[in-house]
Coordinates of C-alpha atoms in Angstrom, one line a residue:
Chain A
D26 CA 9.4 6.2 24.5
T27 CA 8.0 6.5 20.9
G28 CA 8.7 10.2 20.6
V29 CA 5.0 10.8 20.0
S30 CA 1.9 10.9 22.3
Q31 CA -1.7 10.4 21.3
D32 CA -4.7 11.5 23.2
P33 CA -7.0 10.0 24.3
R34 CA -5.6 6.4 24.5
H35 CA -9.1 5.0 24.6
K36 CA -12.4 6.4 23.5
I37 CA -15.8 4.8 23.8
T38 CA -18.6 6.6 22.0
K39 CA -22.1 6.0 20.8
R40 CA -23.0 5.7 17.1
G41 CA -23.6 9.0 15.6
Q42 CA -21.4 11.0 17.9
N43 CA -18.4 13.0 16.8
V44 CA -14.9 12.2 18.1
T45 CA -11.5 14.0 17.8
F46 CA -8.1 12.5 18.4
R47 CA -4.8 14.3 18.8
C48 CA -1.3 13.4 17.9
D49 CA 1.7 15.2 19.4
P50 CA 5.2 14.5 18.2
I51 CA 7.8 15.3 20.8
S52 CA 10.2 16.9 18.4
E53 CA 9.8 18.5 15.0
H54 CA 8.9 16.3 12.1
N55 CA 8.1 17.5 8.6
R56 CA 5.8 14.6 7.9
L57 CA 3.0 13.1 9.9
Y58 CA 1.0 10.0 8.9
W59 CA -2.3 8.6 10.1
Y60 CA -3.2 5.0 9.9
R61 CA -6.0 2.8 11.1
Q62 CA -5.6 -0.7 12.4
T63 CA -8.4 -3.2 13.0
L64 CA -8.1 -6.4 15.0
G65 CA -5.9 -9.0 13.3
Q66 CA -4.9 -6.7 10.5
G67 CA -2.0 -4.5 9.6
P68 CA -2.3 -0.8 9.7
E69 CA -3.9 0.9 6.7
F70 CA -2.9 4.3 5.5
L71 CA -5.5 7.2 6.0
T72 CA -3.7 10.4 5.2
Y73 CA -0.5 12.4 5.7
F74 CA 0.8 15.9 6.1
Q75 CA 4.0 17.6 4.9
N76 CA 4.2 20.4 7.5
E77 CA 0.7 22.0 7.4
A78 CA -0.3 20.7 4.0
Q79 CA -2.4 17.5 3.7
L80 CA -0.9 15.9 0.7
E81 CA -2.6 12.6 0.3
K82 CA -5.8 10.9 1.5
S83 CA -6.8 7.3 1.2
R84 CA -10.1 6.2 -0.2
L85 CA -10.7 4.8 3.2
L86 CA -11.1 8.4 4.4
S87 CA -14.8 9.1 3.9
D88 CA -16.2 12.6 4.0
R89 CA -17.0 12.0 7.7
F90 CA -13.2 12.1 8.4
S91 CA -11.2 15.2 8.6
A92 CA -7.6 15.9 9.6
E93 CA -5.6 19.0 10.3
R94 CA -2.1 20.0 11.2
P95 CA -2.5 23.7 11.8
K96 CA 1.0 24.6 12.8
G97 CA 2.9 21.8 11.3
S98 CA 3.5 20.2 14.7
F99 CA 0.5 18.4 16.3
S100 CA -2.3 16.9 14.3
T101 CA -6.0 16.1 14.9
L102 CA -8.2 13.6 13.3
E103 CA -12.0 14.1 13.6
I104 CA -14.7 11.5 12.8
Q105 CA -18.2 12.9 12.5
R106 CA -21.3 10.8 12.9
T107 CA -19.4 7.7 14.0
E108 CA -20.4 4.3 12.8
Q109 CA -19.6 0.9 14.3
G110 CA -17.3 0.2 11.4
D111 CA -15.1 3.0 12.6
S112 CA -14.1 1.0 15.7
A113 CA -10.3 0.6 15.3
M114 CA -7.0 1.7 16.6
Y115 CA -5.9 5.0 15.1
L116 CA -2.2 5.5 14.9
C117 CA -0.1 8.4 14.0
A118 CA 3.5 8.2 12.8
P119 CA 5.8 11.3 12.5
S120 CA 8.6 11.1 10.1
G121 CA 11.6 13.1 8.9
S122 CA 11.6 15.1 5.8
T123 CA 12.3 12.2 3.6
G124 CA 9.4 10.3 5.1
D125 CA 11.3 7.1 4.9
T126 CA 11.2 5.9 8.5
Q127 CA 8.0 6.2 10.4
Y128 CA 7.8 5.8 14.2
F129 CA 4.4 5.0 15.5
G130 CA 2.6 6.4 18.5
P131 CA 0.7 4.3 21.0
G132 CA -2.5 4.9 19.2
T133 CA -6.1 5.8 20.2
R134 CA -8.4 2.9 20.5
L135 CA -11.9 3.8 19.4
T136 CA -15.0 1.7 20.2
V137 CA -18.3 2.8 18.7
L138 CA -21.3 1.2 20.4
Chain B
A25 CA -0.8 -0.2 -6.3
Q26 CA 1.7 -1.9 -4.0
S27 CA 0.7 -4.9 -1.8
V28 CA 2.4 -7.0 0.8
S29 CA 1.7 -10.6 1.7
Q30 CA 2.8 -12.5 4.8
H31 CA 2.3 -16.1 4.3
N32 CA 2.2 -17.3 7.8
H33 CA -0.6 -15.9 9.9
H34 CA 0.2 -17.9 13.1
V35 CA 3.5 -19.5 14.0
I36 CA 4.2 -21.5 17.2
L37 CA 7.8 -22.3 18.1
S38 CA 9.6 -23.6 21.1
E39 CA 12.4 -21.6 22.7
A40 CA 15.7 -21.9 20.9
A41 CA 14.0 -22.8 17.6
S42 CA 15.0 -20.9 14.5
L43 CA 12.5 -18.4 13.0
E44 CA 11.8 -17.4 9.4
L45 CA 8.8 -15.3 8.5
G46 CA 8.0 -14.8 4.9
C47 CA 7.2 -11.4 3.3
N48 CA 6.5 -10.8 -0.4
Y49 CA 5.6 -7.5 -2.0
S50 CA 4.4 -6.4 -5.3
Y51 CA 5.7 -3.2 -6.7
G52 CA 7.9 -2.6 -9.7
G53 CA 9.9 0.3 -8.6
T54 CA 12.4 1.1 -5.9
V55 CA 11.1 0.3 -2.5
N56 CA 12.0 0.7 1.1
L57 CA 11.3 -2.3 3.3
F58 CA 10.5 -2.6 7.0
W59 CA 9.7 -5.1 9.7
Y60 CA 7.7 -3.8 12.7
V61 CA 6.9 -5.7 15.8
Q62 CA 4.0 -5.3 18.2
Y63 CA 4.4 -6.9 21.6
P64 CA 1.3 -7.7 23.5
G65 CA -0.3 -4.5 24.8
Q66 CA 2.4 -2.3 23.2
H67 CA 2.7 0.0 20.2
L68 CA 4.3 -0.8 16.9
Q69 CA 8.1 -0.7 17.0
L70 CA 10.6 -0.7 14.2
L71 CA 12.6 -3.9 14.1
L72 CA 14.7 -3.2 11.0
K73 CA 14.7 -1.5 7.7
Y74 CA 16.2 -1.7 4.3
F75 CA 16.7 1.2 2.0
S76 CA 19.7 0.3 -0.1
G77 CA 23.1 -1.4 0.0
D78 CA 23.8 -4.7 1.7
P79 CA 20.6 -6.8 1.2
L80 CA 21.2 -8.5 4.5
V81 CA 20.2 -6.1 7.3
K82 CA 20.5 -6.6 11.0
G83 CA 18.0 -5.2 13.4
I84 CA 17.4 -5.1 17.1
K85 CA 17.2 -8.2 19.4
G86 CA 19.1 -10.5 17.0
F87 CA 16.7 -10.2 14.1
E88 CA 17.9 -9.9 10.5
A89 CA 16.2 -9.8 7.2
E90 CA 17.3 -10.5 3.6
F91 CA 16.1 -8.5 0.6
I92 CA 16.0 -10.7 -2.5
K93 CA 15.0 -8.4 -5.3
S94 CA 14.4 -11.1 -7.9
K95 CA 11.9 -12.7 -5.6
F96 CA 10.3 -9.5 -4.3
S97 CA 10.9 -10.9 -0.8
F98 CA 12.1 -9.6 2.5
N99 CA 12.0 -12.5 4.9
L100 CA 12.7 -12.0 8.6
R101 CA 15.0 -14.4 10.5
K102 CA 16.3 -15.2 13.9
P103 CA 18.5 -18.1 14.7
S104 CA 17.2 -18.8 18.2
V105 CA 13.9 -17.4 19.5
Q106 CA 13.1 -16.6 23.1
W107 CA 9.8 -16.5 24.9
S108 CA 10.0 -12.7 24.9
D109 CA 9.8 -12.7 21.1
T110 CA 6.1 -13.6 21.4
A111 CA 4.5 -10.8 19.4
E112 CA 2.9 -9.9 16.1
Y113 CA 5.2 -9.1 13.3
F114 CA 4.4 -6.8 10.3
C115 CA 6.2 -6.4 7.1
A116 CA 5.8 -3.1 5.3
V117 CA 6.9 -1.4 2.2
N118 CA 6.9 2.2 0.9
N119 CA 8.3 3.9 -2.1
A120 CA 10.1 7.3 -2.1
G121 CA 9.1 8.0 1.5
N122 CA 5.4 7.8 1.0
M123 CA 2.8 5.9 3.0
L124 CA 3.5 2.4 4.3
T125 CA 1.7 -0.6 3.0
F126 CA 1.5 -3.3 5.5
G127 CA 1.1 -7.0 5.3
G128 CA -1.6 -8.7 7.4
G129 CA 0.9 -9.7 10.1
T130 CA 2.2 -12.9 11.6
R131 CA 1.4 -13.8 15.1
L132 CA 4.3 -15.6 16.8
M133 CA 4.0 -17.6 19.9
V134 CA 7.1 -18.9 21.6
K135 CA 6.6 -21.7 24.1
P136 CA 8.9 -21.7 27.0

């Protein structure tokens, strides 16, 4: 049990479609991070929230990507006009207030055809 | 910008062999260091972490890692591997609780 669920676990979509992923930490965490992992690589940071506020975004996060954490609990990541290069595993990692230890969810695997 | 390099991309060992996976990072300030493991078909799990204090840290499943500040290294070790240790291992670093920077991973295969 990772203490966080992600939905859906798998998503197959056609190029140009919009997709939305959800991350639900089981308990309260002040911080929540999003990462992307492609095959054979380590995860890469996308963005993170401190409560509701989105504090940092990676240059990997193009304007087609948007993330929210409306009530400081669950978070959503939306990709508009998906491209084949967006195919990856999208991971979320809640963390305590210090943000020092991040525990990863099971991820959402996105395949863009 | 900080970066992490893992020297070995693939390692194959026989059961009972000793393991050492290298990890070097580049960052001039205070860092927190982590090793995560990803078993086949499973999510990333924290193996061990170093924040401060004793540079030799012990994690789960008999793993340990040593932080050598002068070498910017945080190598992972296990005296005797088991078949069940077959997995991908990721070294990661962050500073002051910010985002993690991961190495490219080392894929370990343990032959029974």
